[in-house]
Amino acid sequence: MNVSVVLFTADLRLHDHPPLRAAVDGSGEVVPLFVRDRAVDRAGFAVPNRLAFLADCLRELDAGLRERGGRLVVRSGGLVEEVCKAAAEADAGAVHLAADVSGHAQRREERLRRALAAAGRRLHVHDAVTAAVPAGAVTPAGSDHYAVFTPYFRQWSRQPLRHAVAAPRRVRVPDGVGSGPLPGRDGLSGVSAGLAAGGETEGRRRLTAWLRAGIGSYEDRHDDLAGDATSRLSPHLHFGTLSPVELVHRSRKAGGPGAEAFVRQLAWRDFHRQVLAARPSAATADYRTKQDRWRTGPAADEDAGAWRAGRTGYPIVDAAMRQLRHEGWMHNRGRLLTASFLAKTLYVDWRVGARHFLELLVDGDVANNQLNWQWVAGTGTDTRPNRVLNPVAQARRYDPDGAYVRRWVPELAGLPGAKVHEPWKLDGPERAALDYPEPIVDLADGLARFRRARERD
Ligand SMILES: Cc1cc2nc3c(=O)[nH]c(=O)nc-3n(C[C@H](O)[C@H](O)[C@H](O)COP(=O)(O)OP(=O)(O)OC[C@H]3O[C@@H](n4cnc5c(N)ncnc54)[C@H](O)[C@@H]3O)c2cc1C
């Protein structure tokens, strides 16, 4: 009997899953395998919010496979060892896997290829599963990746998109391949109270609702903090419960300026992936160093602590940081302005902020998080690396009537209109009645400090 293993990683779905499709079409039997990789735990990447979402995804994947006559095989330990063991138990001739871009994923793939080859088995790596245009598929003359988004996007838009493949009708799993228990949400502590539910059904439900009622106004409303009018599909893209290729096809079919603007954002995801694939060190090292001598010591630690806690005294910053803690997710405009506040106004190392985001974000992703942080900090691919976002101006523009701040900072909920953005301007008794901190930094001082630091380059 011809048997294959399909290793699920960041692609926890049955629809448009090329590795599964190839295995089902080419084999009699398939071992659908998920390995809870010890190396991911050791790297500190397995945090409560993502573990909870992952548990939902695996439960659904197992249920979907069972509806088709199969089941999910779950193991935990060293990924390469566990895949080799499962392949040996099933006497599988091949393993199918989706390509991924981080340094960890690239090294893992190479070790797996060698270990399988030593046992006479093949590794098939499928492109375009976690990205609509695979990393490295388009490159500029003389370089292995694009460092500027606009020319990348021009090329990206011209690429033919592969067709989405159908979910298999039946999956036959060989007898005698043991599985550990499915990881559950029980026993996880520190999960955000407002965390979204995971799983492919929920992802597809959200996508359908988005295409019907959200995408049309995306261009006009994506920066409206209180309106919350973005897709919130990022956790599903991160865990692969939705296929980015299917998302691009269906968005283009929806058509219109909203869909065009949305597809452009999806291209940002591929952009960062192709940067990381070519420069895995950008996960931790400056992509384009500005020789920053970031603030360190007790005052910087205290500022970073106030930022994490959502108590900087700048309501829009605090609102976004509290949304992050409560939901394990933050609006993109919030991510931009809180990151700029930490890295530029407070002049604290972007890695400090990126680490905090990765501890909480359900969509926390090495490529998107680290490279967006670098973009905001001016050490990445932004062509205007020294611009600084003023949190008060951002608040007036993207939360004009203060509804977002009032939602997340209850201490200020009684303040009318845009007054909520500058509580320090209130008069004595009104100010004294508020249980809310004074600003931890003067914006003009923060700006001057940052400019002085960067003028050294
Ligand atoms: C400092 C900072 C950190 C970030 N960290 C992450 C992260 O860890 N994981 C993550 O998925 N996104 C990250 N982003 C990008 C972006 O903020 C989120 O993808 C977006 O807010 C998710 O919400 P949504 O799904 O409603 O987005 P939508 O506006 O509906 O966009 C649709 C999809 O496009 C992609 N996308 C949108 N904007 C970007 C972008 N700037 N870069 C890359 N892809 C994008 C995402 O996959 C998103 O789900 C970060 C941005 C900043 C500024």
mmCIF file of N, CA, C and O in Angstrom, residues 105-191:
data_model
loop_
_atom_site.group_PDB
_atom_site.id
_atom_site.type_symbol
_atom_site.label_atom_id
_atom_site.label_comp_id
_atom_site.label_asym_id
_atom_site.label_seq_id
_atom_site.Cartn_x
_atom_site.Cartn_y
_atom_site.Cartn_z
ATOM 1 N N ALA A 105 12.134 27.539 10.421
ATOM 2 C CA ALA A 105 11.418 26.666 9.470
ATOM 3 C C ALA A 105 12.353 26.174 8.365
ATOM 4 O O ALA A 105 12.282 25.010 7.950
ATOM 5 N N GLN A 106 13.247 27.037 7.914
ATOM 6 C CA GLN A 106 14.163 26.630 6.836
ATOM 7 C C GLN A 106 15.138 25.545 7.326
ATOM 8 O O GLN A 106 15.395 24.562 6.637
ATOM 9 N N ARG A 107 15.658 25.719 8.545
ATOM 10 C CA ARG A 107 16.595 24.715 9.089
ATOM 11 C C ARG A 107 15.863 23.402 9.349
ATOM 12 O O ARG A 107 16.377 22.317 9.063
ATOM 13 N N ARG A 108 14.649 23.514 9.848
ATOM 14 C CA ARG A 108 13.840 22.332 10.155
ATOM 15 C C ARG A 108 13.586 21.535 8.876
ATOM 16 O O ARG A 108 13.715 20.307 8.858
ATOM 17 N N GLU A 109 13.249 22.244 7.802
ATOM 18 C CA GLU A 109 12.978 21.565 6.527
ATOM 19 C C GLU A 109 14.220 20.818 6.047
ATOM 20 O O GLU A 109 14.146 19.680 5.589
ATOM 21 N N GLU A 110 15.372 21.452 6.179
ATOM 22 C CA GLU A 110 16.606 20.836 5.700
ATOM 23 C C GLU A 110 16.945 19.584 6.519
ATOM 24 O O GLU A 110 17.315 18.546 5.971
ATOM 25 N N ARG A 111 16.774 19.697 7.836
ATOM 26 C CA ARG A 111 17.077 18.532 8.693
ATOM 27 C C ARG A 111 16.106 17.396 8.396
ATOM 28 O O ARG A 111 16.474 16.230 8.356
ATOM 29 N N LEU A 112 14.875 17.752 8.142
ATOM 30 C CA LEU A 112 13.863 16.730 7.846
ATOM 31 C C LEU A 112 14.182 16.045 6.522
ATOM 32 O O LEU A 112 14.109 14.818 6.412
ATOM 33 N N ARG A 113 14.587 16.845 5.541
ATOM 34 C CA ARG A 113 14.912 16.266 4.227
ATOM 35 C C ARG A 113 16.035 15.236 4.369
ATOM 36 O O ARG A 113 15.957 14.131 3.848
ATOM 37 N N ARG A 114 17.060 15.618 5.142
ATOM 38 C CA ARG A 114 18.215 14.711 5.290
ATOM 39 C C ARG A 114 17.818 13.447 6.046
ATOM 40 O O ARG A 114 18.173 12.340 5.661
ATOM 41 N N ALA A 115 17.060 13.628 7.149
ATOM 42 C CA ALA A 115 16.693 12.461 7.962
ATOM 43 C C ALA A 115 15.799 11.505 7.164
ATOM 44 O O ALA A 115 15.958 10.284 7.234
ATOM 45 N N LEU A 116 14.885 12.049 6.384
ATOM 46 C CA LEU A 116 13.995 11.188 5.603
ATOM 47 C C LEU A 116 14.780 10.482 4.499
ATOM 48 O O LEU A 116 14.586 9.289 4.251
ATOM 49 N N ALA A 117 15.685 11.231 3.857
ATOM 50 C CA ALA A 117 16.470 10.637 2.766
ATOM 51 C C ALA A 117 17.287 9.465 3.304
ATOM 52 O O ALA A 117 17.417 8.425 2.641
ATOM 53 N N ALA A 118 17.823 9.619 4.523
ATOM 54 C CA ALA A 118 18.637 8.550 5.103
ATOM 55 C C ALA A 118 17.811 7.274 5.288
ATOM 56 O O ALA A 118 18.350 6.170 5.307
ATOM 57 N N ALA A 119 16.483 7.449 5.447
ATOM 58 C CA ALA A 119 15.616 6.281 5.625
ATOM 59 C C ALA A 119 14.944 5.903 4.298
ATOM 60 O O ALA A 119 13.996 5.097 4.287
ATOM 61 N N GLY A 120 15.387 6.495 3.208
ATOM 62 C CA GLY A 120 14.843 6.146 1.888
ATOM 63 C C GLY A 120 13.464 6.752 1.619
ATOM 64 O O GLY A 120 12.701 6.242 0.804
ATOM 65 N N ARG A 121 13.136 7.850 2.303
ATOM 66 C CA ARG A 121 11.826 8.485 2.072
ATOM 67 C C ARG A 121 12.024 9.862 1.440
ATOM 68 O O ARG A 121 13.054 10.505 1.640
ATOM 69 N N ARG A 122 10.991 10.340 0.724
ATOM 70 C CA ARG A 122 11.100 11.637 0.034
ATOM 71 C C ARG A 122 10.350 12.721 0.818
ATOM 72 O O ARG A 122 9.329 12.446 1.451
ATOM 73 N N LEU A 123 10.858 13.946 0.692
ATOM 74 C CA LEU A 123 10.128 15.093 1.255
ATOM 75 C C LEU A 123 9.630 15.936 0.095
ATOM 76 O O LEU A 123 10.418 16.347 -0.770
ATOM 77 N N HIS A 124 8.318 16.203 0.044
ATOM 78 C CA HIS A 124 7.757 17.089 -0.980
ATOM 79 C C HIS A 124 7.356 18.394 -0.300
ATOM 80 O O HIS A 124 6.520 18.388 0.597
ATOM 81 N N VAL A 125 7.952 19.493 -0.740
ATOM 82 C CA VAL A 125 7.628 20.794 -0.153
ATOM 83 C C VAL A 125 6.766 21.556 -1.152
ATOM 84 O O VAL A 125 7.126 21.696 -2.318
ATOM 85 N N HIS A 126 5.622 22.017 -0.688
ATOM 86 C CA HIS A 126 4.655 22.666 -1.583
ATOM 87 C C HIS A 126 4.701 24.173 -1.402
ATOM 88 O O HIS A 126 4.641 24.666 -0.276
ATOM 89 N N ASP A 127 4.763 24.871 -2.509
ATOM 90 C CA ASP A 127 4.790 26.336 -2.473
ATOM 91 C C ASP A 127 3.388 26.882 -2.338
ATOM 92 O O ASP A 127 2.408 26.201 -2.592
ATOM 93 N N ALA A 128 3.367 28.199 -2.032
ATOM 94 C CA ALA A 128 2.109 28.954 -2.114
ATOM 95 C C ALA A 128 1.024 28.414 -1.192
ATOM 96 O O ALA A 128 -0.148 28.487 -1.519
ATOM 97 N N VAL A 129 1.423 27.886 -0.080
ATOM 98 C CA VAL A 129 0.410 27.491 0.888
ATOM 99 C C VAL A 129 0.249 28.570 1.952
ATOM 100 O O VAL A 129 -0.856 28.996 2.255
ATOM 101 N N THR A 130 1.361 29.048 2.448
ATOM 102 C CA THR A 130 1.222 30.094 3.462
ATOM 103 C C THR A 130 1.398 31.488 2.868
ATOM 104 O O THR A 130 1.353 32.472 3.575
ATOM 105 N N ALA A 131 1.627 31.598 1.555
ATOM 106 C CA ALA A 131 1.728 32.910 0.912
ATOM 107 C C ALA A 131 1.073 32.821 -0.459
ATOM 108 O O ALA A 131 1.090 31.786 -1.106
ATOM 109 N N ALA A 132 0.474 33.937 -0.918
ATOM 110 C CA ALA A 132 -0.164 33.919 -2.240
ATOM 111 C C ALA A 132 0.893 33.893 -3.334
ATOM 112 O O ALA A 132 0.764 33.189 -4.326
ATOM 113 N N VAL A 133 1.962 34.671 -3.157
ATOM 114 C CA VAL A 133 3.114 34.586 -4.063
ATOM 115 C C VAL A 133 4.300 34.116 -3.215
ATOM 116 O O VAL A 133 4.725 34.817 -2.299
ATOM 117 N N PRO A 134 4.815 32.905 -3.505
ATOM 118 C CA PRO A 134 5.842 32.342 -2.623
ATOM 119 C C PRO A 134 7.083 33.224 -2.534
ATOM 120 O O PRO A 134 7.441 33.907 -3.496
ATOM 121 N N ALA A 135 7.721 33.182 -1.361
ATOM 122 C CA ALA A 135 8.951 33.953 -1.169
ATOM 123 C C ALA A 135 9.959 33.576 -2.245
ATOM 124 O O ALA A 135 10.152 32.398 -2.533
ATOM 125 N N GLY A 136 10.579 34.579 -2.851
ATOM 126 C CA GLY A 136 11.606 34.312 -3.862
ATOM 127 C C GLY A 136 11.051 34.150 -5.272
ATOM 128 O O GLY A 136 11.804 34.086 -6.238
ATOM 129 N N ALA A 137 9.729 34.101 -5.433
ATOM 130 C CA ALA A 137 9.149 33.905 -6.773
ATOM 131 C C ALA A 137 9.333 35.147 -7.631
ATOM 132 O O ALA A 137 9.427 35.057 -8.852
ATOM 133 N N VAL A 138 9.341 36.329 -7.009
ATOM 134 C CA VAL A 138 9.681 37.536 -7.766
ATOM 135 C C VAL A 138 10.857 38.213 -7.054
ATOM 136 O O VAL A 138 10.868 38.329 -5.833
ATOM 137 N N THR A 139 11.847 38.609 -7.833
ATOM 138 C CA THR A 139 13.018 39.286 -7.266
ATOM 139 C C THR A 139 13.423 40.419 -8.207
ATOM 140 O O THR A 139 13.214 40.338 -9.416
ATOM 141 N N PRO A 140 14.005 41.482 -7.663
ATOM 142 C CA PRO A 140 14.481 42.547 -8.548
ATOM 143 C C PRO A 140 15.840 42.155 -9.137
ATOM 144 O O PRO A 140 16.490 41.235 -8.613
ATOM 145 N N ALA A 141 16.262 42.854 -10.190
ATOM 146 C CA ALA A 141 17.566 42.560 -10.784
ATOM 147 C C ALA A 141 18.644 42.733 -9.721
ATOM 148 O O ALA A 141 18.649 43.726 -8.986
ATOM 149 N N GLY A 142 19.508 41.751 -9.593
ATOM 150 C CA GLY A 142 20.685 41.899 -8.729
ATOM 151 C C GLY A 142 20.447 41.674 -7.250
ATOM 152 O O GLY A 142 21.340 41.932 -6.448
ATOM 153 N N SER A 143 19.253 41.218 -6.849
ATOM 154 C CA SER A 143 19.053 40.943 -5.425
ATOM 155 C C SER A 143 18.150 39.721 -5.255
ATOM 156 O O SER A 143 17.439 39.337 -6.178
ATOM 157 N N ASP A 144 18.212 39.135 -4.062
ATOM 158 C CA ASP A 144 17.385 37.946 -3.820
ATOM 159 C C ASP A 144 16.033 38.295 -3.199
ATOM 160 O O ASP A 144 15.239 37.422 -2.914
ATOM 161 N N HIS A 145 15.784 39.599 -2.950
ATOM 162 C CA HIS A 145 14.474 39.980 -2.429
ATOM 163 C C HIS A 145 14.233 41.467 -2.669
ATOM 164 O O HIS A 145 15.178 42.223 -2.915
ATOM 165 N N TYR A 146 12.971 41.869 -2.589
ATOM 166 C CA TYR A 146 12.628 43.295 -2.677
ATOM 167 C C TYR A 146 12.748 43.924 -1.298
ATOM 168 O O TYR A 146 12.242 43.378 -0.317
ATOM 169 N N ALA A 147 13.371 45.107 -1.252
ATOM 170 C CA ALA A 147 13.488 45.834 0.016
ATOM 171 C C ALA A 147 12.501 46.988 0.086
ATOM 172 O O ALA A 147 12.398 47.654 1.116
ATOM 173 N N VAL A 148 11.774 47.242 -1.011
ATOM 174 C CA VAL A 148 10.788 48.336 -1.031
ATOM 175 C C VAL A 148 9.456 47.754 -1.513
ATOM 176 O O VAL A 148 9.410 46.999 -2.491
ATOM 177 N N PHE A 149 8.392 48.126 -0.798
ATOM 178 C CA PHE A 149 7.104 47.480 -1.074
ATOM 179 C C PHE A 149 6.525 47.825 -2.453
ATOM 180 O O PHE A 149 6.029 46.929 -3.153
ATOM 181 N N THR A 150 6.551 49.105 -2.860
ATOM 182 C CA THR A 150 5.806 49.504 -4.071
ATOM 183 C C THR A 150 6.241 48.731 -5.326
ATOM 184 O O THR A 150 5.388 48.159 -6.014
ATOM 185 N N PRO A 151 7.536 48.660 -5.634
ATOM 186 C CA PRO A 151 7.916 47.855 -6.806
ATOM 187 C C PRO A 151 7.611 46.363 -6.618
ATOM 188 O O PRO A 151 7.271 45.661 -7.583
ATOM 189 N N TYR A 152 7.719 45.910 -5.365
ATOM 190 C CA TYR A 152 7.365 44.500 -5.097
ATOM 191 C C TYR A 152 5.899 44.268 -5.455
ATOM 192 O O TYR A 152 5.550 43.303 -6.146
ATOM 193 N N PHE A 153 5.054 45.198 -5.001
ATOM 194 C CA PHE A 153 3.618 45.022 -5.214
ATOM 195 C C PHE A 153 3.274 45.035 -6.706
ATOM 196 O O PHE A 153 2.411 44.283 -7.161
ATOM 197 N N ARG A 154 3.987 45.874 -7.459
ATOM 198 C CA ARG A 154 3.743 45.902 -8.915
ATOM 199 C C ARG A 154 3.984 44.517 -9.503
ATOM 200 O O ARG A 154 3.180 43.996 -10.264
ATOM 201 N N GLN A 155 5.092 43.905 -9.133
ATOM 202 C CA GLN A 155 5.418 42.563 -9.646
ATOM 203 C C GLN A 155 4.448 41.522 -9.092
ATOM 204 O O GLN A 155 3.988 40.641 -9.802
ATOM 205 N N TRP A 156 4.179 41.644 -7.818
ATOM 206 C CA TRP A 156 3.273 40.697 -7.127
ATOM 207 C C TRP A 156 1.930 40.651 -7.859
ATOM 208 O O TRP A 156 1.377 39.578 -8.098
ATOM 209 N N SER A 157 1.427 41.839 -8.239
ATOM 210 C CA SER A 157 0.100 41.922 -8.856
ATOM 211 C C SER A 157 0.066 41.254 -10.227
ATOM 212 O O SER A 157 -0.998 40.852 -10.689
ATOM 213 N N ARG A 158 1.237 41.149 -10.868
ATOM 214 C CA ARG A 158 1.279 40.546 -12.213
ATOM 215 C C ARG A 158 1.420 39.035 -12.169
ATOM 216 O O ARG A 158 1.350 38.382 -13.210
ATOM 217 N N GLN A 159 1.693 38.494 -11.003
ATOM 218 C CA GLN A 159 1.931 37.039 -10.938
ATOM 219 C C GLN A 159 0.638 36.259 -11.104
ATOM 220 O O GLN A 159 -0.387 36.637 -10.535
ATOM 221 N N PRO A 160 0.702 35.163 -11.880
ATOM 222 C CA PRO A 160 -0.495 34.323 -11.941
ATOM 223 C C PRO A 160 -0.705 33.662 -10.576
ATOM 224 O O PRO A 160 0.257 33.242 -9.937
ATOM 225 N N LEU A 161 -1.952 33.628 -10.161
ATOM 226 C CA LEU A 161 -2.252 33.026 -8.860
ATOM 227 C C LEU A 161 -2.662 31.574 -9.114
ATOM 228 O O LEU A 161 -3.491 31.324 -9.986
ATOM 229 N N ARG A 162 -2.095 30.639 -8.364
ATOM 230 C CA ARG A 162 -2.492 29.239 -8.600
ATOM 231 C C ARG A 162 -3.969 29.065 -8.250
ATOM 232 O O ARG A 162 -4.534 29.848 -7.478
ATOM 233 N N HIS A 163 -4.603 28.036 -8.829
ATOM 234 C CA HIS A 163 -6.001 27.766 -8.505
ATOM 235 C C HIS A 163 -6.094 27.164 -7.111
ATOM 236 O O HIS A 163 -5.216 26.402 -6.715
ATOM 237 N N ALA A 164 -7.143 27.503 -6.405
ATOM 238 C CA ALA A 164 -7.372 26.869 -5.100
ATOM 239 C C ALA A 164 -7.774 25.414 -5.343
ATOM 240 O O ALA A 164 -8.487 25.123 -6.304
ATOM 241 N N VAL A 165 -7.305 24.520 -4.484
ATOM 242 C CA VAL A 165 -7.672 23.103 -4.669
ATOM 243 C C VAL A 165 -8.769 22.717 -3.672
ATOM 244 O O VAL A 165 -8.832 23.244 -2.563
ATOM 245 N N ALA A 166 -9.598 21.777 -4.112
ATOM 246 C CA ALA A 166 -10.747 21.395 -3.283
ATOM 247 C C ALA A 166 -10.305 20.561 -2.089
ATOM 248 O O ALA A 166 -9.274 19.880 -2.138
ATOM 249 N N ALA A 167 -11.106 20.611 -1.035
ATOM 250 C CA ALA A 167 -10.852 19.730 0.114
ATOM 251 C C ALA A 167 -11.116 18.287 -0.327
ATOM 252 O O ALA A 167 -12.035 18.037 -1.114
ATOM 253 N N PRO A 168 -10.319 17.327 0.149
ATOM 254 C CA PRO A 168 -10.561 15.935 -0.260
ATOM 255 C C PRO A 168 -11.893 15.418 0.288
ATOM 256 O O PRO A 168 -12.323 15.841 1.372
ATOM 257 N N ARG A 169 -12.531 14.505 -0.464
ATOM 258 C CA ARG A 169 -13.811 13.943 0.023
ATOM 259 C C ARG A 169 -13.572 12.864 1.067
ATOM 260 O O ARG A 169 -14.330 12.724 2.006
ATOM 261 N N ARG A 170 -12.494 12.060 0.823
ATOM 262 C CA ARG A 170 -12.193 10.981 1.771
ATOM 263 C C ARG A 170 -10.709 10.982 2.115
ATOM 264 O O ARG A 170 -9.869 11.285 1.261
ATOM 265 N N VAL A 171 -10.422 10.672 3.364
ATOM 266 C CA VAL A 171 -9.024 10.542 3.788
ATOM 267 C C VAL A 171 -8.915 9.207 4.525
ATOM 268 O O VAL A 171 -9.585 9.004 5.538
ATOM 269 N N ARG A 172 -8.087 8.313 3.987
ATOM 270 C CA ARG A 172 -7.948 6.991 4.639
ATOM 271 C C ARG A 172 -6.629 6.954 5.405
ATOM 272 O O ARG A 172 -5.565 7.140 4.819
ATOM 273 N N VAL A 173 -6.735 6.731 6.703
ATOM 274 C CA VAL A 173 -5.549 6.710 7.563
ATOM 275 C C VAL A 173 -5.217 5.251 7.882
ATOM 276 O O VAL A 173 -6.118 4.486 8.252
ATOM 277 N N PRO A 174 -3.944 4.843 7.739
ATOM 278 C CA PRO A 174 -3.612 3.441 8.017
ATOM 279 C C PRO A 174 -3.805 3.098 9.501
ATOM 280 O O PRO A 174 -3.672 3.966 10.367
ATOM 281 N N ASP A 175 -4.103 1.838 9.774
ATOM 282 C CA ASP A 175 -4.228 1.382 11.163
ATOM 283 C C ASP A 175 -2.850 1.377 11.818
ATOM 284 O O ASP A 175 -1.835 1.322 11.140
ATOM 285 N N GLY A 176 -2.861 1.413 13.120
ATOM 286 C CA GLY A 176 -1.617 1.157 13.866
ATOM 287 C C GLY A 176 -0.703 2.360 14.019
ATOM 288 O O GLY A 176 0.428 2.203 14.456
ATOM 289 N N VAL A 177 -1.174 3.570 13.637
ATOM 290 C CA VAL A 177 -0.345 4.761 13.892
ATOM 291 C C VAL A 177 -0.940 5.475 15.106
ATOM 292 O O VAL A 177 -2.041 6.027 15.031
ATOM 293 N N GLY A 178 -0.217 5.412 16.218
ATOM 294 C CA GLY A 178 -0.755 5.947 17.471
ATOM 295 C C GLY A 178 -0.741 7.468 17.512
ATOM 296 O O GLY A 178 0.039 8.113 16.807
ATOM 297 N N SER A 179 -1.637 8.019 18.328
ATOM 298 C CA SER A 179 -1.706 9.472 18.464
ATOM 299 C C SER A 179 -1.758 9.842 19.936
ATOM 300 O O SER A 179 -2.397 9.145 20.727
ATOM 301 N N GLY A 180 -1.124 10.946 20.308
ATOM 302 C CA GLY A 180 -1.302 11.516 21.640
ATOM 303 C C GLY A 180 -2.636 12.238 21.677
ATOM 304 O O GLY A 180 -3.330 12.337 20.663
ATOM 305 N N PRO A 181 -3.020 12.756 22.862
ATOM 306 C CA PRO A 181 -4.298 13.472 22.951
ATOM 307 C C PRO A 181 -4.235 14.803 22.201
ATOM 308 O O PRO A 181 -3.157 15.392 22.059
ATOM 309 N N LEU A 182 -5.398 15.258 21.741
ATOM 310 C CA LEU A 182 -5.468 16.594 21.142
ATOM 311 C C LEU A 182 -5.247 17.611 22.254
ATOM 312 O O LEU A 182 -5.885 17.514 23.302
ATOM 313 N N PRO A 183 -4.351 18.588 22.043
ATOM 314 C CA PRO A 183 -4.208 19.597 23.097
ATOM 315 C C PRO A 183 -5.493 20.400 23.233
ATOM 316 O O PRO A 183 -6.134 20.716 22.227
ATOM 317 N N GLY A 184 -5.903 20.718 24.468
ATOM 318 C CA GLY A 184 -7.142 21.479 24.668
ATOM 319 C C GLY A 184 -6.861 22.847 25.266
ATOM 320 O O GLY A 184 -5.713 23.181 25.549
ATOM 321 N N ARG A 185 -7.940 23.622 25.472
ATOM 322 C CA ARG A 185 -7.782 24.932 26.122
ATOM 323 C C ARG A 185 -7.690 24.780 27.636
ATOM 324 O O ARG A 185 -7.224 25.684 28.312
ATOM 325 N N ASP A 186 -8.193 23.619 28.159
ATOM 326 C CA ASP A 186 -8.221 23.441 29.610
ATOM 327 C C ASP A 186 -6.809 23.524 30.176
ATOM 328 O O ASP A 186 -5.882 22.993 29.594
ATOM 329 N N GLY A 187 -6.697 24.141 31.311
ATOM 330 C CA GLY A 187 -5.395 24.173 31.974
ATOM 331 C C GLY A 187 -4.510 25.305 31.487
ATOM 332 O O GLY A 187 -3.431 25.528 32.043
ATOM 333 N N LEU A 188 -4.926 26.020 30.440
ATOM 334 C CA LEU A 188 -4.116 27.153 29.982
ATOM 335 C C LEU A 188 -4.454 28.363 30.837
ATOM 336 O O LEU A 188 -5.630 28.728 30.946
ATOM 337 N N SER A 189 -3.462 28.975 31.448
ATOM 338 C CA SER A 189 -3.791 30.194 32.183
ATOM 339 C C SER A 189 -3.177 31.389 31.460
ATOM 340 O O SER A 189 -2.205 31.244 30.716
ATOM 341 N N GLY A 190 -3.795 32.552 31.647
ATOM 342 C CA GLY A 190 -3.279 33.764 31.006
ATOM 343 C C GLY A 190 -3.857 34.009 29.626
ATOM 344 O O GLY A 190 -3.352 34.842 28.877
ATOM 345 N N VAL A 191 -4.932 33.278 29.271
ATOM 346 C CA VAL A 191 -5.567 33.517 27.969
ATOM 347 C C VAL A 191 -6.394 34.810 28.061
ATOM 348 O O VAL A 191 -7.126 35.022 29.030
#
